[in-house]
Amino acid sequence: MNGPLSLSPTDGAVDEHVCSAKGCRATAVHAVVWNNPKLHTAGRRKVWLACEDHEKSLADFVALRGFLIEVVPVGALTDADG
């Protein structure tokens, strides 16, 4: 997969999704999709990746600020996300 959150094979990196939580190196299985309307255009979809342990805390963080759009499986991300 060469989408918005992966590296191409020519980069020499492994195509692995890593949790965005500080200090966590676990494999991400969820994508927390958000947008800060004061900084981003309406169609912009920012993404934080989350492992099972951090999905709720990352989603709660952006939801508390009114930025949460949705939480989806990592595999559901498209080139429009990121």
Coordinates of N, CA and C in Angstrom, one line a residue:
M1 N 0.8 -1.2 0.0 CA 0.0 0.0 0.0 C 0.9 1.2 0.0
N2 N 0.7 2.1 -0.9 CA 1.4 3.4 -0.9 C 0.4 4.5 -0.8
G3 N -0.1 4.7 0.4 CA -1.1 5.7 0.6 C -0.4 6.9 1.4
P4 N -1.2 7.7 2.0 CA -0.7 8.9 2.6 C 0.1 8.6 3.9
L5 N 0.0 7.4 4.4 CA 0.7 7.1 5.7 C 1.7 6.0 5.5
S6 N 2.1 5.7 4.3 CA 3.1 4.7 4.1 C 4.3 5.3 3.3
L7 N 5.3 4.5 3.4 CA 6.5 4.9 2.6 C 6.7 4.0 1.4
S8 N 7.2 4.6 0.3 CA 7.3 3.7 -0.8 C 8.5 2.8 -0.7
P9 N 8.5 1.7 -1.4 CA 9.6 0.7 -1.2 C 11.0 1.3 -1.5
T10 N 11.0 2.4 -2.3 CA 12.3 3.0 -2.6 C 12.9 3.8 -1.4
D11 N 12.0 4.1 -0.4 CA 12.5 4.8 0.8 C 13.3 3.9 1.7
G12 N 13.2 2.6 1.4 CA 14.0 1.6 2.3 C 13.3 1.4 3.6
A13 N 12.1 1.8 3.8 CA 11.5 1.7 5.1 C 10.4 0.6 5.0
V14 N 10.0 0.1 6.1 CA 9.0 -0.9 6.2 C 7.6 -0.2 6.2
D15 N 6.7 -0.8 5.5 CA 5.3 -0.3 5.4 C 4.5 -0.7 6.6
E16 N 4.8 0.0 7.7 CA 4.1 -0.3 9.0 C 3.5 0.9 9.6
H17 N 2.3 0.8 10.1 CA 1.7 2.0 10.7 C 1.9 1.9 12.2
V18 N 2.5 3.0 12.7 CA 2.9 3.1 14.1 C 2.0 4.1 14.9
C19 N 1.6 3.7 16.1 CA 0.7 4.6 16.9 C 1.3 6.0 17.1
S20 N 0.4 7.0 17.0 CA 0.8 8.4 17.2 C 1.0 8.8 18.6
A21 N 0.6 8.0 19.6 CA 0.7 8.4 21.0 C 2.1 8.5 21.4
K22 N 2.4 9.5 22.2 CA 3.8 9.8 22.6 C 4.4 8.6 23.2
G23 N 5.6 8.2 22.7 CA 6.4 7.1 23.2 C 5.9 5.7 22.8
C24 N 4.8 5.6 22.2 CA 4.2 4.3 21.8 C 4.8 3.9 20.4
R25 N 5.2 2.7 20.3 CA 5.7 2.2 19.0 C 4.9 1.0 18.6
A26 N 3.7 0.8 19.1 CA 2.9 -0.3 18.8 C 2.3 -0.1 17.4
T27 N 1.9 -1.2 16.8 CA 1.3 -1.2 15.5 C -0.1 -0.5 15.6
A28 N -0.4 0.4 14.7 CA -1.7 1.1 14.7 C -2.7 0.3 13.9
V29 N -3.9 0.3 14.5 CA -5.0 -0.4 13.8 C -6.2 0.5 13.6
H30 N -6.2 1.7 14.2 CA -7.2 2.7 14.1 C -6.6 4.0 13.5
A31 N -7.5 4.7 12.9 CA -7.1 6.1 12.4 C -8.1 7.1 13.0
V32 N -7.6 8.0 13.8 CA -8.4 9.1 14.3 C -8.3 10.2 13.3
V33 N -9.5 10.5 12.7 CA -9.5 11.5 11.6 C -10.1 12.8 12.2
W34 N -9.4 13.9 12.1 CA -9.8 15.1 12.7 C -9.5 16.3 11.8
N35 N -10.0 17.5 12.2 CA -9.8 18.7 11.5 C -9.9 19.9 12.5
N36 N -9.0 20.8 12.5 CA -9.1 22.0 13.3 C -9.5 23.1 12.3
P37 N -10.8 23.5 12.4 CA -11.3 24.5 11.4 C -10.6 25.9 11.4
K38 N -9.9 26.2 12.5 CA -9.2 27.4 12.6 C -7.9 27.4 11.8
L39 N -7.4 26.2 11.6 CA -6.1 26.0 10.9 C -6.2 25.4 9.5
H40 N -7.2 24.5 9.3 CA -7.3 23.7 8.1 C -8.6 24.0 7.3
T41 N -8.5 23.8 6.0 CA -9.6 24.0 5.2 C -10.7 22.9 5.5
A42 N -11.9 23.2 5.1 CA -13.0 22.3 5.5 C -12.8 20.8 5.0
G43 N -12.2 20.6 3.9 CA -12.0 19.3 3.3 C -10.8 18.6 3.8
R44 N -9.9 19.3 4.6 CA -8.7 18.7 5.1 C -9.0 17.6 6.2
R45 N -8.4 16.5 6.1 CA -8.6 15.4 7.0 C -7.2 15.0 7.6
K46 N -7.0 15.5 8.8 CA -5.7 15.1 9.5 C -5.9 13.8 10.2
V47 N -4.8 13.0 10.3 CA -5.0 11.6 10.8 C -3.9 11.4 11.9
W48 N -4.4 10.9 13.0 CA -3.5 10.3 14.0 C -3.7 8.8 14.0
L49 N -2.7 8.0 14.0 CA -2.8 6.6 14.0 C -2.9 6.1 15.5
A50 N -3.6 5.1 15.8 CA -3.7 4.6 17.2 C -3.7 3.1 17.3
C51 N -3.0 2.6 18.3 CA -3.1 1.2 18.6 C -4.3 0.9 19.4
E52 N -4.6 -0.3 19.8 CA -5.8 -0.6 20.6 C -5.8 0.2 21.9
D53 N -4.6 0.3 22.5 CA -4.5 0.9 23.9 C -4.8 2.4 23.8
H54 N -4.5 3.1 22.7 CA -4.5 4.5 22.7 C -5.7 5.1 21.8
E55 N -6.5 4.3 21.2 CA -7.6 4.8 20.4 C -8.5 5.7 21.1
K56 N -8.9 5.3 22.3 CA -9.9 6.1 23.1 C -9.2 7.4 23.5
S57 N -8.0 7.4 24.0 CA -7.4 8.7 24.5 C -7.1 9.6 23.4
L58 N -6.7 9.2 22.3 CA -6.4 10.1 21.1 C -7.7 10.6 20.6
A59 N -8.7 9.8 20.5 CA -10.0 10.3 20.0 C -10.7 11.2 20.9
D60 N -10.6 10.9 22.2 CA -11.1 11.8 23.3 C -10.5 13.2 23.2
F61 N -9.1 13.2 23.0 CA -8.4 14.5 23.0 C -8.9 15.4 21.9
V62 N -9.1 14.9 20.7 CA -9.6 15.8 19.6 C -11.1 16.0 19.7
A63 N -11.8 15.0 20.2 CA -13.3 15.2 20.4 C -13.6 16.3 21.4
L64 N -12.8 16.4 22.5 CA -13.0 17.4 23.5 C -12.8 18.8 22.9
R65 N -12.0 18.9 21.9 CA -11.8 20.2 21.3 C -12.8 20.5 20.1
G66 N -13.6 19.5 19.8 CA -14.6 19.6 18.7 C -14.0 19.3 17.4
F67 N -12.8 18.6 17.3 CA -12.1 18.4 16.0 C -12.4 17.0 15.5
L68 N -12.9 16.1 16.2 CA -13.1 14.7 15.7 C -14.0 14.6 14.6
I69 N -13.6 14.0 13.5 CA -14.5 13.7 12.4 C -15.0 12.2 12.5
E70 N -14.0 11.3 12.6 CA -14.4 9.9 12.8 C -13.2 9.1 13.2
V71 N -13.5 7.8 13.6 CA -12.4 6.9 13.9 C -12.7 5.7 13.0
V72 N -11.7 5.3 12.2 CA -11.9 4.2 11.2 C -10.7 3.3 11.3
P73 N -10.9 2.1 10.8 CA -9.7 1.2 10.7 C -8.6 1.7 9.8
V74 N -7.4 1.5 10.1 CA -6.3 2.0 9.2 C -6.5 1.6 7.8
G75 N -7.0 0.4 7.5 CA -7.2 0.0 6.1 C -8.2 0.8 5.4
A76 N -9.0 1.5 6.1 CA -10.1 2.3 5.4 C -9.6 3.7 5.0
L77 N -8.4 4.1 5.3 CA -7.8 5.4 4.9 C -7.7 5.4 3.4
T78 N -7.8 6.6 2.9 CA -7.7 6.9 1.4 C -6.6 7.9 1.2
D79 N -6.3 8.2 0.0 CA -5.3 9.2 -0.4 C -5.7 10.6 0.1
A80 N -7.0 10.8 0.3 CA -7.5 12.1 0.8 C -7.2 12.3 2.3
D81 N -6.8 11.3 3.0 CA -6.5 11.4 4.4 C -5.0 11.6 4.6
G82 N -4.8 12.5 5.6 CA -3.4 12.7 6.0 C -3.1 14.1 6.1

